[in-house]
């Protein structure tokens, strides 16, 4: 069963536990500024929105990489940056139309969510189930994601 | 079915892989013209600073092509007979094809000035160029870089890291004129000077001559510079010479339709050599950027495999790291007449953001942007432009504070507020 991160802004309270958990999982330190999941704040609406890579099928980041440094983890379907191969050219950061690949000055490489090998720390840490890791087909999320992807891939090419 | 792909850069390799996926039994031949495995020119700057070894520039691992049943040949193509569907190689051997892809890329061009052919004047384009530059650009060497465009600025960083005394000579009034406006280009120049690079804009090199063990580089302002090595980065042109007499239409690049097909139905063209469709303008032009090359390669291959896939245009975009200062441009970054725009300019922090909006029914649609400095989630600029999202009330919010791009995207796609 393929599982994916389901992000539900309606349930997010902006506690930022996910950012703490992500940075601790990846860096061994609490450093939300380097978290691979981000919570955006909407003061006007009094809302929060957690946001990270949806591991899209089209994987613009993977296709744009000039040195084959982004590959698919076959068990989780996550698109994973191989740090040893990444040269830090940043083409993937502009190619990803969802803005979820970022350049990391500290490492000179790019960083993105890799689903923590199938047990995402952000989902474990979220106290309100705004972030869950669930069967990709069990919710409408997959359709939603596919729609978002289509709106952009249609811009590039359509098959008839 | 026999597919031939001329050109083993990212475009050709992606095309070969896509063809293999769609046509499991087809014969696929990938032809490069350098004595190397398929590699990425984009990785060369990192090779120059020893961040990677040569094999770090390779597009794929050794066995990849064998595993996919893709024949890789490294030999220049000398001519194409589109009547009998034959490709002739430098050794006079001929290969028949059913479908042909021209993905031959581009080559650097240098201005016709005296001394441009001297042995220590190099372009920085191929792995072999990079080997030569590595040998000549040593700590303390005097190096003159001709051209501060996109490629010049990428090499610039590598040269500084190699410890050379660097002077950059650019004939335009600013650095990267095709990617940054006067404000951002000026800020980038200030940054480079702060990092110890001599930057001469609105200046031309008029002649290069041998002088003792090095060279003398004459400038149009009357000054001259001493140089152990001159690197030219003054633009590139599509590789189309070998198409002469083939009947394939060429006009500053191979002319293609929105299926990446040339005027000869069995021949397609893609990547830096092709005049593909531009997402923003709808016009056909050579973009010569990596993401477009791989878009083209994939879409051309799908059509070659018998599908009918229309290319709606690739977004012109660039990212560049110049000595730690990042610059970006997307789409119509210079804007359109009467379109709104907003800038955030903070020279002390070396930060600049400029957003451009459309007109009429697209007055709340982002159509272009350029930035200097770190920009988190920068890919969302592409997402906003390509999905043509109407920003509604978020346009005003962006005019107030242009860094809230990610919030604008989320609010407009998640329907809250």
Coordinates of C-alpha atoms in Angstrom, one line a residue:
Chain A
X1 CA 0.0 0.0 0.0
X2 CA 1.4 3.4 -1.0
X3 CA 1.0 5.9 1.7
X4 CA 1.3 9.7 1.3
X5 CA 1.4 12.7 3.6
X6 CA -2.0 14.2 3.9
X7 CA -1.9 17.9 5.0
X8 CA -5.1 19.4 6.3
X9 CA -4.8 23.1 6.9
X10 CA -8.2 23.2 8.7
X11 CA -6.8 21.1 11.5
X12 CA -3.5 22.9 11.9
X13 CA -3.1 25.1 15.0
X14 CA 0.3 26.5 14.1
X15 CA 2.1 24.8 17.0
X16 CA 5.1 24.0 14.8
X17 CA 5.8 20.6 16.3
X18 CA 6.2 19.3 12.8
X19 CA 9.0 21.7 12.0
X20 CA 10.8 20.8 15.3
X21 CA 10.4 17.1 14.6
X22 CA 11.6 17.3 11.1
X23 CA 14.7 19.2 11.9
X24 CA 15.5 16.9 14.8
X25 CA 15.0 13.8 12.7
X26 CA 17.2 15.2 9.9
X27 CA 19.8 17.2 11.7
X28 CA 19.7 15.9 15.3
X29 CA 18.9 19.4 16.5
X30 CA 15.8 21.6 16.9
X31 CA 16.2 24.0 14.1
X32 CA 12.8 24.9 12.5
X33 CA 14.5 27.2 10.0
X34 CA 15.9 24.1 8.3
X35 CA 12.8 22.0 8.6
X36 CA 11.7 20.4 5.3
X37 CA 8.1 20.9 6.2
X38 CA 6.9 24.5 6.8
X39 CA 3.8 25.9 8.4
X40 CA 2.6 29.1 6.7
X41 CA 0.6 31.6 8.7
X42 CA -2.4 33.6 7.4
X43 CA -3.0 36.4 9.8
X44 CA -5.8 37.8 7.7
X45 CA -7.8 34.6 7.9
X46 CA -6.4 33.3 11.2
X47 CA -5.3 30.1 9.5
X48 CA -2.3 27.9 9.2
X49 CA -1.1 25.7 6.4
X50 CA 1.5 22.9 6.8
X51 CA 3.3 22.4 3.5
X52 CA 5.9 20.1 2.0
X53 CA 6.6 18.0 -1.0
X54 CA 3.7 15.8 -2.3
X55 CA 6.2 13.4 -4.0
X56 CA 4.4 14.1 -7.3
X57 CA 4.4 11.6 -10.1
X58 CA 5.7 14.1 -12.6
X59 CA 8.7 14.9 -10.4
X60 CA 10.0 18.0 -12.2
X61 CA 12.9 18.1 -9.7
X62 CA 14.1 14.6 -10.8
X63 CA 13.8 15.4 -14.5
X64 CA 15.6 18.7 -14.2
X65 CA 18.6 17.3 -12.3
X66 CA 21.6 17.4 -14.5
X67 CA 23.6 14.8 -12.5
X68 CA 20.9 12.2 -11.7
X69 CA 21.1 13.1 -8.0
X70 CA 17.3 12.8 -7.3
X71 CA 16.0 9.2 -7.4
X72 CA 12.8 7.4 -6.5
X73 CA 12.8 5.3 -3.3
X74 CA 11.1 2.2 -4.6
X75 CA 9.4 1.3 -1.3
X76 CA 8.0 4.8 -0.4
X77 CA 7.9 6.4 -3.9
X78 CA 9.6 9.4 -2.3
X79 CA 11.9 11.5 -4.5
X80 CA 15.2 11.5 -2.6
X81 CA 18.2 13.7 -3.0
X82 CA 21.5 11.8 -3.0
X83 CA 23.7 14.3 -1.2
X84 CA 26.9 12.6 -2.5
X85 CA 25.9 13.3 -6.1
X86 CA 24.1 16.7 -5.7
X87 CA 26.4 19.4 -6.9
X88 CA 24.2 22.2 -5.6
X89 CA 23.3 23.7 -9.0
X90 CA 19.8 24.6 -7.8
X91 CA 18.0 23.9 -11.1
X92 CA 15.6 21.6 -9.3
X93 CA 14.7 24.5 -6.9
X94 CA 13.3 26.5 -9.9
X95 CA 12.0 23.4 -11.7
X96 CA 9.7 22.3 -8.9
X97 CA 6.5 24.2 -9.5
X98 CA 5.4 23.6 -5.9
X99 CA 8.4 25.3 -4.3
X100 CA 9.3 22.3 -2.1
X101 CA 12.9 21.9 -3.0
X102 CA 15.2 24.4 -1.3
X103 CA 18.9 25.2 -1.5
X104 CA 20.7 24.7 1.8
X105 CA 23.7 27.1 2.2
X106 CA 25.0 25.0 5.2
X107 CA 25.5 21.9 3.0
X108 CA 25.9 23.5 -0.5
X109 CA 23.2 21.0 -1.6
X110 CA 19.5 21.0 -2.0
X111 CA 17.0 19.6 0.5
X112 CA 13.6 18.1 0.2
X113 CA 11.2 15.9 2.1
X114 CA 12.1 12.1 1.7
X115 CA 9.2 10.8 3.8
X116 CA 11.7 9.6 6.5
X117 CA 12.0 6.2 4.9
X118 CA 8.3 5.6 5.3
X119 CA 7.8 6.9 8.9
X120 CA 7.6 10.7 8.6
X121 CA 8.6 12.4 11.9
X122 CA 6.2 15.4 11.2
X123 CA 3.2 13.2 11.1
X124 CA 4.2 11.4 14.3
X125 CA 4.7 14.8 16.0
X126 CA 1.5 16.5 14.9
X127 CA -0.9 16.6 17.8
X128 CA -4.1 17.5 15.8
X129 CA -3.8 15.1 12.8
X130 CA -3.3 18.0 10.5
X131 CA -0.4 15.9 9.1
X132 CA -1.2 12.2 8.6
X133 CA 0.5 9.5 6.7
X134 CA -2.2 7.5 5.1
X135 CA -3.3 5.2 2.3
X136 CA -3.0 7.4 -0.8
X137 CA -6.3 6.1 -2.2
X138 CA -8.3 6.3 1.0
X139 CA -9.0 10.0 0.8
X140 CA -9.7 12.5 -2.0
X141 CA -6.2 13.8 -1.4
X142 CA -4.7 11.8 -4.2
X143 CA -7.2 13.2 -6.6
X144 CA -6.6 16.7 -5.3
X145 CA -2.9 16.3 -5.8
X146 CA -3.3 14.9 -9.2
X147 CA -5.5 17.9 -10.1
X148 CA -2.8 20.3 -8.9
X149 CA -0.2 18.5 -10.9
X150 CA -2.4 18.4 -14.0
X151 CA -3.0 22.2 -13.9
X152 CA 0.7 22.7 -14.3
X153 CA 1.7 19.8 -16.5
X154 CA -1.1 20.8 -18.8
X155 CA 0.7 24.1 -19.1
X156 CA 3.6 22.2 -20.5
X157 CA 2.2 19.4 -22.6
X158 CA -1.0 17.5 -23.3
X159 CA -1.5 14.2 -25.0
X160 CA -4.5 13.8 -27.2
Chain B
X1 CA 11.6 0.7 -35.5
X2 CA 15.0 2.4 -35.5
X3 CA 15.3 5.7 -33.6
X4 CA 18.5 7.8 -33.8
X5 CA 19.2 10.7 -31.5
X6 CA 22.0 13.1 -32.4
X7 CA 23.3 14.7 -29.3
X8 CA 24.1 13.1 -25.9
X9 CA 23.4 16.0 -23.5
X10 CA 20.5 16.0 -21.1
X11 CA 18.0 16.4 -23.9
X12 CA 19.2 13.4 -25.9
X13 CA 19.5 11.2 -22.9
X14 CA 16.0 12.0 -21.6
X15 CA 14.7 11.4 -25.1
X16 CA 16.4 8.0 -25.3
X17 CA 15.0 7.0 -21.9
X18 CA 11.5 8.1 -22.8
X19 CA 11.7 6.3 -26.1
X20 CA 12.8 3.1 -24.4
X21 CA 9.8 3.4 -21.9
X22 CA 7.3 3.8 -24.7
X23 CA 8.9 1.5 -27.4
X24 CA 10.3 -1.5 -25.5
X25 CA 11.4 -3.2 -28.7
X26 CA 12.7 -0.3 -30.8
X27 CA 16.3 0.0 -31.7
X28 CA 17.7 3.3 -30.1
X29 CA 21.0 4.8 -31.0
X30 CA 22.3 7.8 -29.1
X31 CA 25.2 9.7 -30.8
X32 CA 27.5 12.1 -29.0
X33 CA 30.5 13.9 -30.6
X34 CA 32.9 14.1 -27.7
X35 CA 35.1 11.2 -26.5
X36 CA 33.3 11.1 -23.1
X37 CA 30.2 9.3 -21.7
X38 CA 27.1 11.5 -21.8
X39 CA 27.8 14.3 -19.3
X40 CA 26.3 17.5 -18.1
X41 CA 27.9 20.8 -19.0
X42 CA 26.1 22.3 -16.0
X43 CA 28.3 20.2 -13.7
X44 CA 31.6 21.6 -15.1
X45 CA 31.8 24.6 -12.7
X46 CA 31.8 22.1 -9.8
X47 CA 34.4 19.9 -11.5
X48 CA 36.6 23.1 -11.8
X49 CA 36.6 23.5 -8.0
X50 CA 37.2 19.8 -7.4
X51 CA 33.8 19.4 -5.7
X52 CA 33.3 16.5 -8.1
X53 CA 35.6 14.3 -10.2
X54 CA 34.9 13.9 -13.9
X55 CA 32.6 11.0 -13.4
X56 CA 30.5 13.3 -11.2
X57 CA 29.5 15.2 -14.4
X58 CA 28.2 12.1 -16.1
X59 CA 24.4 12.2 -16.7
X60 CA 23.9 8.5 -15.8
X61 CA 25.9 5.6 -14.3
X62 CA 28.1 3.4 -16.6
X63 CA 25.8 0.5 -17.2
X64 CA 22.6 2.6 -17.6
X65 CA 22.6 2.7 -21.4
X66 CA 23.4 -1.0 -21.7
X67 CA 20.7 -1.9 -19.3
X68 CA 18.2 0.1 -21.2
X69 CA 19.4 -1.3 -24.6
X70 CA 20.5 2.1 -25.8
X71 CA 23.5 2.0 -28.2
X72 CA 25.8 4.9 -27.4
X73 CA 28.2 6.0 -30.1
X74 CA 30.7 8.8 -29.8
X75 CA 31.3 10.2 -33.2
X76 CA 30.5 13.4 -35.0
X77 CA 27.6 13.3 -37.5
X78 CA 28.7 14.8 -40.8
X79 CA 25.5 14.8 -42.8
X80 CA 21.9 13.6 -43.0
X81 CA 20.1 12.3 -46.0
X82 CA 16.4 12.8 -45.2
X83 CA 15.3 11.3 -48.5
X84 CA 16.8 7.8 -47.9
X85 CA 16.7 8.4 -44.1
X86 CA 20.4 7.9 -43.5
X87 CA 22.8 9.5 -41.0
X88 CA 26.5 9.7 -42.1
X89 CA 29.2 9.7 -39.4
X90 CA 32.7 11.1 -39.5
X91 CA 34.2 7.6 -40.3
X92 CA 31.9 7.5 -43.4
X93 CA 29.7 4.8 -41.9
X94 CA 26.0 5.2 -42.4
X95 CA 23.1 4.4 -40.1
X96 CA 19.4 4.1 -41.3
X97 CA 16.6 5.6 -39.2
X98 CA 12.8 5.6 -39.1
X99 CA 12.7 8.6 -36.7
X100 CA 15.5 11.0 -36.1
X101 CA 15.9 13.5 -33.2
X102 CA 18.3 16.4 -33.6
X103 CA 19.5 17.3 -30.1
X104 CA 22.9 18.5 -31.0
X105 CA 23.0 21.5 -28.6
X106 CA 25.0 24.6 -29.1
X107 CA 28.6 25.7 -29.3
X108 CA 30.3 28.8 -27.9
X109 CA 31.0 31.7 -30.2
X110 CA 33.8 34.3 -29.7
X111 CA 34.0 37.8 -31.2
X112 CA 36.4 38.1 -34.1
X113 CA 39.1 40.0 -32.4
X114 CA 42.9 39.8 -32.9
X115 CA 44.5 37.1 -30.8
X116 CA 41.3 35.2 -30.0
X117 CA 43.0 32.0 -31.4
X118 CA 46.1 32.2 -29.1
X119 CA 46.7 28.9 -27.2
X120 CA 45.8 30.3 -23.8
X121 CA 42.5 31.7 -24.9
X122 CA 39.8 29.2 -24.1
X123 CA 36.1 28.9 -24.0
X124 CA 34.6 26.9 -21.1
X125 CA 32.1 24.6 -22.7
X126 CA 33.4 21.0 -22.8
X127 CA 35.0 18.7 -20.3
X128 CA 38.2 19.0 -22.4
X129 CA 38.0 22.8 -22.0
X130 CA 37.6 22.3 -18.3
X131 CA 40.7 20.1 -18.2
X132 CA 42.7 22.8 -19.9
X133 CA 41.4 25.6 -17.6
X134 CA 42.2 23.5 -14.6
X135 CA 45.8 23.3 -15.8
X136 CA 46.1 27.0 -16.4
X137 CA 44.0 28.6 -13.7
X138 CA 46.3 28.3 -10.7
X139 CA 46.5 30.2 -7.5
X140 CA 47.8 33.7 -8.3
X141 CA 47.3 33.3 -12.1
X142 CA 46.1 36.4 -13.9
X143 CA 42.8 35.4 -15.6
X144 CA 40.6 37.6 -17.7
X145 CA 37.0 36.5 -18.2
X146 CA 35.4 37.9 -21.4
X147 CA 31.7 38.1 -20.8
X148 CA 29.6 38.4 -17.6
X149 CA 26.5 36.7 -18.9
X150 CA 24.9 33.5 -17.5
X151 CA 27.8 31.2 -18.4
X152 CA 30.5 33.8 -17.5
X153 CA 29.0 34.2 -14.0
X154 CA 28.9 30.5 -13.4
X155 CA 32.5 30.1 -14.3
X156 CA 33.4 33.3 -12.4
X157 CA 32.7 31.6 -9.1
X158 CA 34.8 28.6 -9.9
X159 CA 37.7 30.8 -10.9
X160 CA 37.6 32.8 -7.7
X161 CA 37.6 29.6 -5.7
X162 CA 40.6 28.4 -7.6
X163 CA 42.4 31.5 -6.2
X164 CA 43.2 33.3 -9.4
X165 CA 43.4 37.1 -9.8
X166 CA 40.3 37.6 -11.8
X167 CA 39.1 40.5 -14.0
X168 CA 35.7 40.3 -15.7
X169 CA 35.2 42.3 -18.9
X170 CA 31.6 42.8 -20.0
X171 CA 30.6 45.0 -23.0
X172 CA 27.0 45.5 -21.7
X173 CA 26.3 48.1 -19.0
X174 CA 25.7 45.4 -16.4
X175 CA 26.2 41.8 -15.4
X176 CA 23.8 39.1 -16.8
X177 CA 21.8 41.6 -18.9
X178 CA 19.6 38.8 -20.2
X179 CA 18.5 37.9 -16.7
X180 CA 18.7 40.9 -14.4
X181 CA 17.7 44.6 -14.8
X182 CA 20.0 47.5 -13.9
X183 CA 19.1 47.4 -10.2
X184 CA 19.8 43.8 -9.7
X185 CA 22.7 43.7 -12.2
X186 CA 24.3 46.6 -10.4
X187 CA 23.9 45.0 -7.0
X188 CA 25.5 41.8 -8.3
X189 CA 28.5 43.8 -9.6
X190 CA 28.9 45.4 -6.2
X191 CA 28.8 42.0 -4.6
X192 CA 31.5 40.7 -6.9
X193 CA 33.7 43.7 -6.3
X194 CA 33.3 43.2 -2.5
X195 CA 34.5 39.6 -3.0
X196 CA 37.7 40.8 -4.7
X197 CA 36.8 40.5 -8.4
X198 CA 37.6 43.3 -10.7
X199 CA 34.5 43.9 -12.8
X200 CA 34.6 46.1 -15.9
X201 CA 31.2 46.7 -17.5
X202 CA 30.5 48.8 -20.7
X203 CA 34.0 47.7 -21.7
X204 CA 35.2 45.7 -24.7
X205 CA 38.3 43.7 -25.3
X206 CA 39.8 44.9 -28.6
X207 CA 42.8 42.7 -29.0
X208 CA 44.9 40.0 -27.3
X209 CA 48.6 39.6 -27.9
X210 CA 51.5 37.5 -26.6
X211 CA 53.6 39.3 -24.1
X212 CA 56.6 37.6 -22.4
X213 CA 55.3 34.3 -20.9
X214 CA 51.7 35.6 -20.8
X215 CA 49.3 37.8 -22.8
X216 CA 48.3 41.4 -23.0
X217 CA 44.6 42.1 -23.2
X218 CA 43.8 45.5 -24.8
X219 CA 40.6 47.3 -23.8
X220 CA 38.6 49.9 -25.7
X221 CA 39.1 52.4 -22.8
X222 CA 42.8 52.4 -23.6
X223 CA 43.8 50.3 -20.6
X224 CA 45.4 46.9 -20.9
X225 CA 45.5 43.8 -18.6
X226 CA 48.1 41.1 -18.2
X227 CA 46.7 37.6 -18.4
X228 CA 48.0 34.0 -18.1
X229 CA 44.6 32.8 -19.3
X230 CA 41.7 34.4 -21.1
X231 CA 38.4 32.6 -20.9
X232 CA 35.7 33.6 -23.4
X233 CA 32.0 33.3 -22.4
X234 CA 30.4 35.5 -25.0
X235 CA 27.4 33.5 -26.0
X236 CA 26.4 30.2 -27.8
X237 CA 24.9 29.3 -31.1
X238 CA 22.9 26.2 -32.1
X239 CA 24.9 23.4 -33.8
X240 CA 23.3 23.2 -37.2
X241 CA 26.2 23.2 -39.7
X242 CA 25.9 19.4 -40.3
X243 CA 22.2 20.0 -41.4
X244 CA 23.3 21.9 -44.5
X245 CA 21.8 20.3 -47.6
X246 CA 19.5 18.0 -45.5
X247 CA 16.4 20.0 -46.4
X248 CA 15.7 20.5 -42.6
X249 CA 14.6 24.1 -42.1
X250 CA 17.1 26.1 -40.0
X251 CA 16.6 29.7 -39.0
X252 CA 18.8 30.6 -35.9
X253 CA 18.0 27.1 -34.7
X254 CA 16.1 24.2 -36.1
X255 CA 12.5 25.3 -36.8
X256 CA 9.9 23.0 -35.2
X257 CA 6.1 22.9 -34.7
X258 CA 4.4 22.3 -31.4
X259 CA 5.2 18.6 -31.5
X260 CA 8.9 19.4 -31.8
X261 CA 8.7 18.1 -35.4
X262 CA 10.7 19.7 -38.2
X263 CA 9.5 20.4 -41.7
X264 CA 10.6 16.8 -42.5
X265 CA 8.0 14.6 -40.8
X266 CA 10.4 11.8 -39.7
X267 CA 12.8 14.3 -38.1
X268 CA 12.3 16.0 -34.7
X269 CA 14.5 18.6 -33.0
X270 CA 14.8 19.4 -29.3
X271 CA 16.9 21.2 -26.7
X272 CA 19.4 24.0 -27.3
X273 CA 19.4 23.5 -31.0
X274 CA 15.6 23.8 -31.4
X275 CA 13.4 26.8 -31.7
X276 CA 10.7 25.5 -29.4
X277 CA 7.6 27.3 -28.0
X278 CA 8.0 29.8 -25.2
X279 CA 5.3 29.5 -22.6
X280 CA 5.1 33.2 -21.9
X281 CA 5.2 34.7 -25.4
X282 CA 3.8 31.8 -27.5
X283 CA 6.6 32.5 -29.9
X284 CA 9.2 29.9 -31.1
X285 CA 12.7 30.6 -29.9
X286 CA 15.9 29.0 -28.6
X287 CA 15.9 29.1 -24.8
X288 CA 19.1 27.0 -24.2
X289 CA 18.3 26.1 -20.6
X290 CA 18.4 22.7 -18.9
X291 CA 14.7 22.3 -17.8
X292 CA 13.6 23.2 -21.4
X293 CA 16.1 20.7 -22.9
X294 CA 14.6 17.9 -20.8
X295 CA 11.0 19.0 -21.5
X296 CA 11.8 19.0 -25.2
X297 CA 13.5 15.6 -25.0
X298 CA 10.6 14.0 -23.3
X299 CA 7.9 15.5 -25.5
X300 CA 9.8 14.9 -28.8
X301 CA 10.3 11.3 -27.8
X302 CA 6.7 10.7 -27.0
X303 CA 5.8 12.0 -30.4
X304 CA 8.5 9.9 -32.1
X305 CA 7.0 6.9 -30.3
X306 CA 3.7 7.4 -32.0
X307 CA 1.8 9.4 -29.4
X308 CA 0.3 12.8 -30.2
X309 CA 1.6 15.1 -27.5
X310 CA 1.4 18.9 -27.9
X311 CA 4.1 21.1 -26.4
X312 CA 2.4 24.2 -24.9
X313 CA 5.6 26.0 -24.3
X314 CA 8.4 25.9 -21.8
X315 CA 8.9 28.7 -19.2
X316 CA 12.2 30.5 -19.6
X317 CA 13.9 30.5 -16.2
X318 CA 17.3 30.7 -14.7
X319 CA 19.1 30.3 -11.4
X320 CA 22.6 31.3 -10.8
X321 CA 24.9 31.4 -7.8
X322 CA 27.6 34.0 -8.0
X323 CA 30.1 33.7 -5.1
X324 CA 27.2 32.9 -2.8
X325 CA 24.7 35.4 -4.1
X326 CA 21.8 33.8 -5.8
X327 CA 20.0 35.3 -8.7
X328 CA 16.8 34.1 -10.4
X329 CA 14.7 35.0 -13.4
X330 CA 11.4 33.6 -14.6
X331 CA 9.2 34.2 -17.6
X332 CA 8.5 37.8 -18.6
X333 CA 10.8 39.2 -15.9
X334 CA 11.0 42.5 -17.7
X335 CA 7.2 42.8 -17.6
X336 CA 4.7 43.9 -20.2
X337 CA 3.5 47.3 -21.0
X338 CA 0.9 48.6 -18.5
X339 CA 1.4 45.5 -16.3
X340 CA 1.7 46.2 -12.6
X341 CA 5.0 45.4 -10.9
X342 CA 6.4 45.6 -7.4
X343 CA 10.0 45.6 -6.2
X344 CA 11.6 45.1 -2.9
X345 CA 15.2 46.4 -2.8
X346 CA 17.4 46.1 0.2
X347 CA 21.0 46.7 -1.0
X348 CA 22.6 46.3 2.4
X349 CA 21.3 42.8 2.6
X350 CA 21.9 42.2 -1.2
X351 CA 18.3 41.4 -1.6
X352 CA 16.0 42.3 -4.5
X353 CA 12.7 40.9 -5.6
X354 CA 10.7 42.1 -8.6
X355 CA 7.3 40.7 -9.5
X356 CA 5.5 41.3 -12.8
X357 CA 1.8 41.0 -13.4
X358 CA -0.2 40.7 -16.6
X359 CA -2.8 43.1 -18.1
X360 CA -6.6 43.0 -18.7
X361 CA -8.1 39.7 -17.6
X362 CA -4.7 38.6 -16.4
X363 CA -4.0 41.7 -14.3
X364 CA -3.9 39.5 -11.2
X365 CA -1.8 36.8 -12.8
X366 CA 2.0 36.6 -12.2
X367 CA 3.8 36.5 -15.5
X368 CA 7.4 37.0 -14.5
X369 CA 9.9 37.7 -11.7
X370 CA 13.5 38.3 -11.0
X371 CA 15.3 38.0 -7.7
X372 CA 18.6 38.5 -6.0
X373 CA 19.4 36.8 -2.7
X374 CA 18.0 33.8 -1.0
X375 CA 14.4 33.1 -1.9
X376 CA 12.8 30.3 0.0
X377 CA 10.3 28.0 -2.0
X378 CA 11.4 29.8 -5.1
X379 CA 9.9 27.1 -7.4
X380 CA 6.5 28.4 -6.5
X381 CA 7.2 31.3 -8.9
X382 CA 7.1 28.8 -11.7
X383 CA 4.0 27.2 -10.3
X384 CA 2.2 30.5 -10.1
X385 CA 3.2 31.6 -13.6
X386 CA 2.5 28.2 -15.3
X387 CA -0.8 27.5 -13.7
X388 CA -1.9 31.1 -14.5
X389 CA -3.6 31.3 -11.1
X390 CA -5.7 34.5 -10.6
X391 CA -4.3 35.9 -7.4
X392 CA -7.4 38.1 -6.6
X393 CA -7.0 39.8 -3.2
X394 CA -3.5 38.3 -3.0
X395 CA -2.2 40.5 -5.8
X396 CA -2.7 43.6 -3.5
X397 CA -1.0 41.7 -0.7
X398 CA 1.9 40.9 -2.9
X399 CA 2.1 44.5 -4.0
X400 CA 2.4 45.3 -0.3
X401 CA 4.9 42.5 0.4
X402 CA 6.2 40.5 -2.5
X403 CA 7.9 37.9 -0.4
X404 CA 4.6 36.3 0.4
X405 CA 4.5 34.2 -2.8
X406 CA 4.1 30.9 -1.1
X407 CA 1.2 32.1 1.0
X408 CA -0.4 33.5 -2.1
X409 CA -0.2 30.1 -3.8
X410 CA -1.5 28.2 -0.8
X411 CA -4.4 30.5 -0.2
X412 CA -5.4 30.5 -3.8
X413 CA -5.1 26.7 -4.3
X414 CA -6.5 25.6 -0.9
X415 CA -9.5 27.8 -1.1
X416 CA -9.6 29.4 2.4
X417 CA -9.9 33.0 3.4

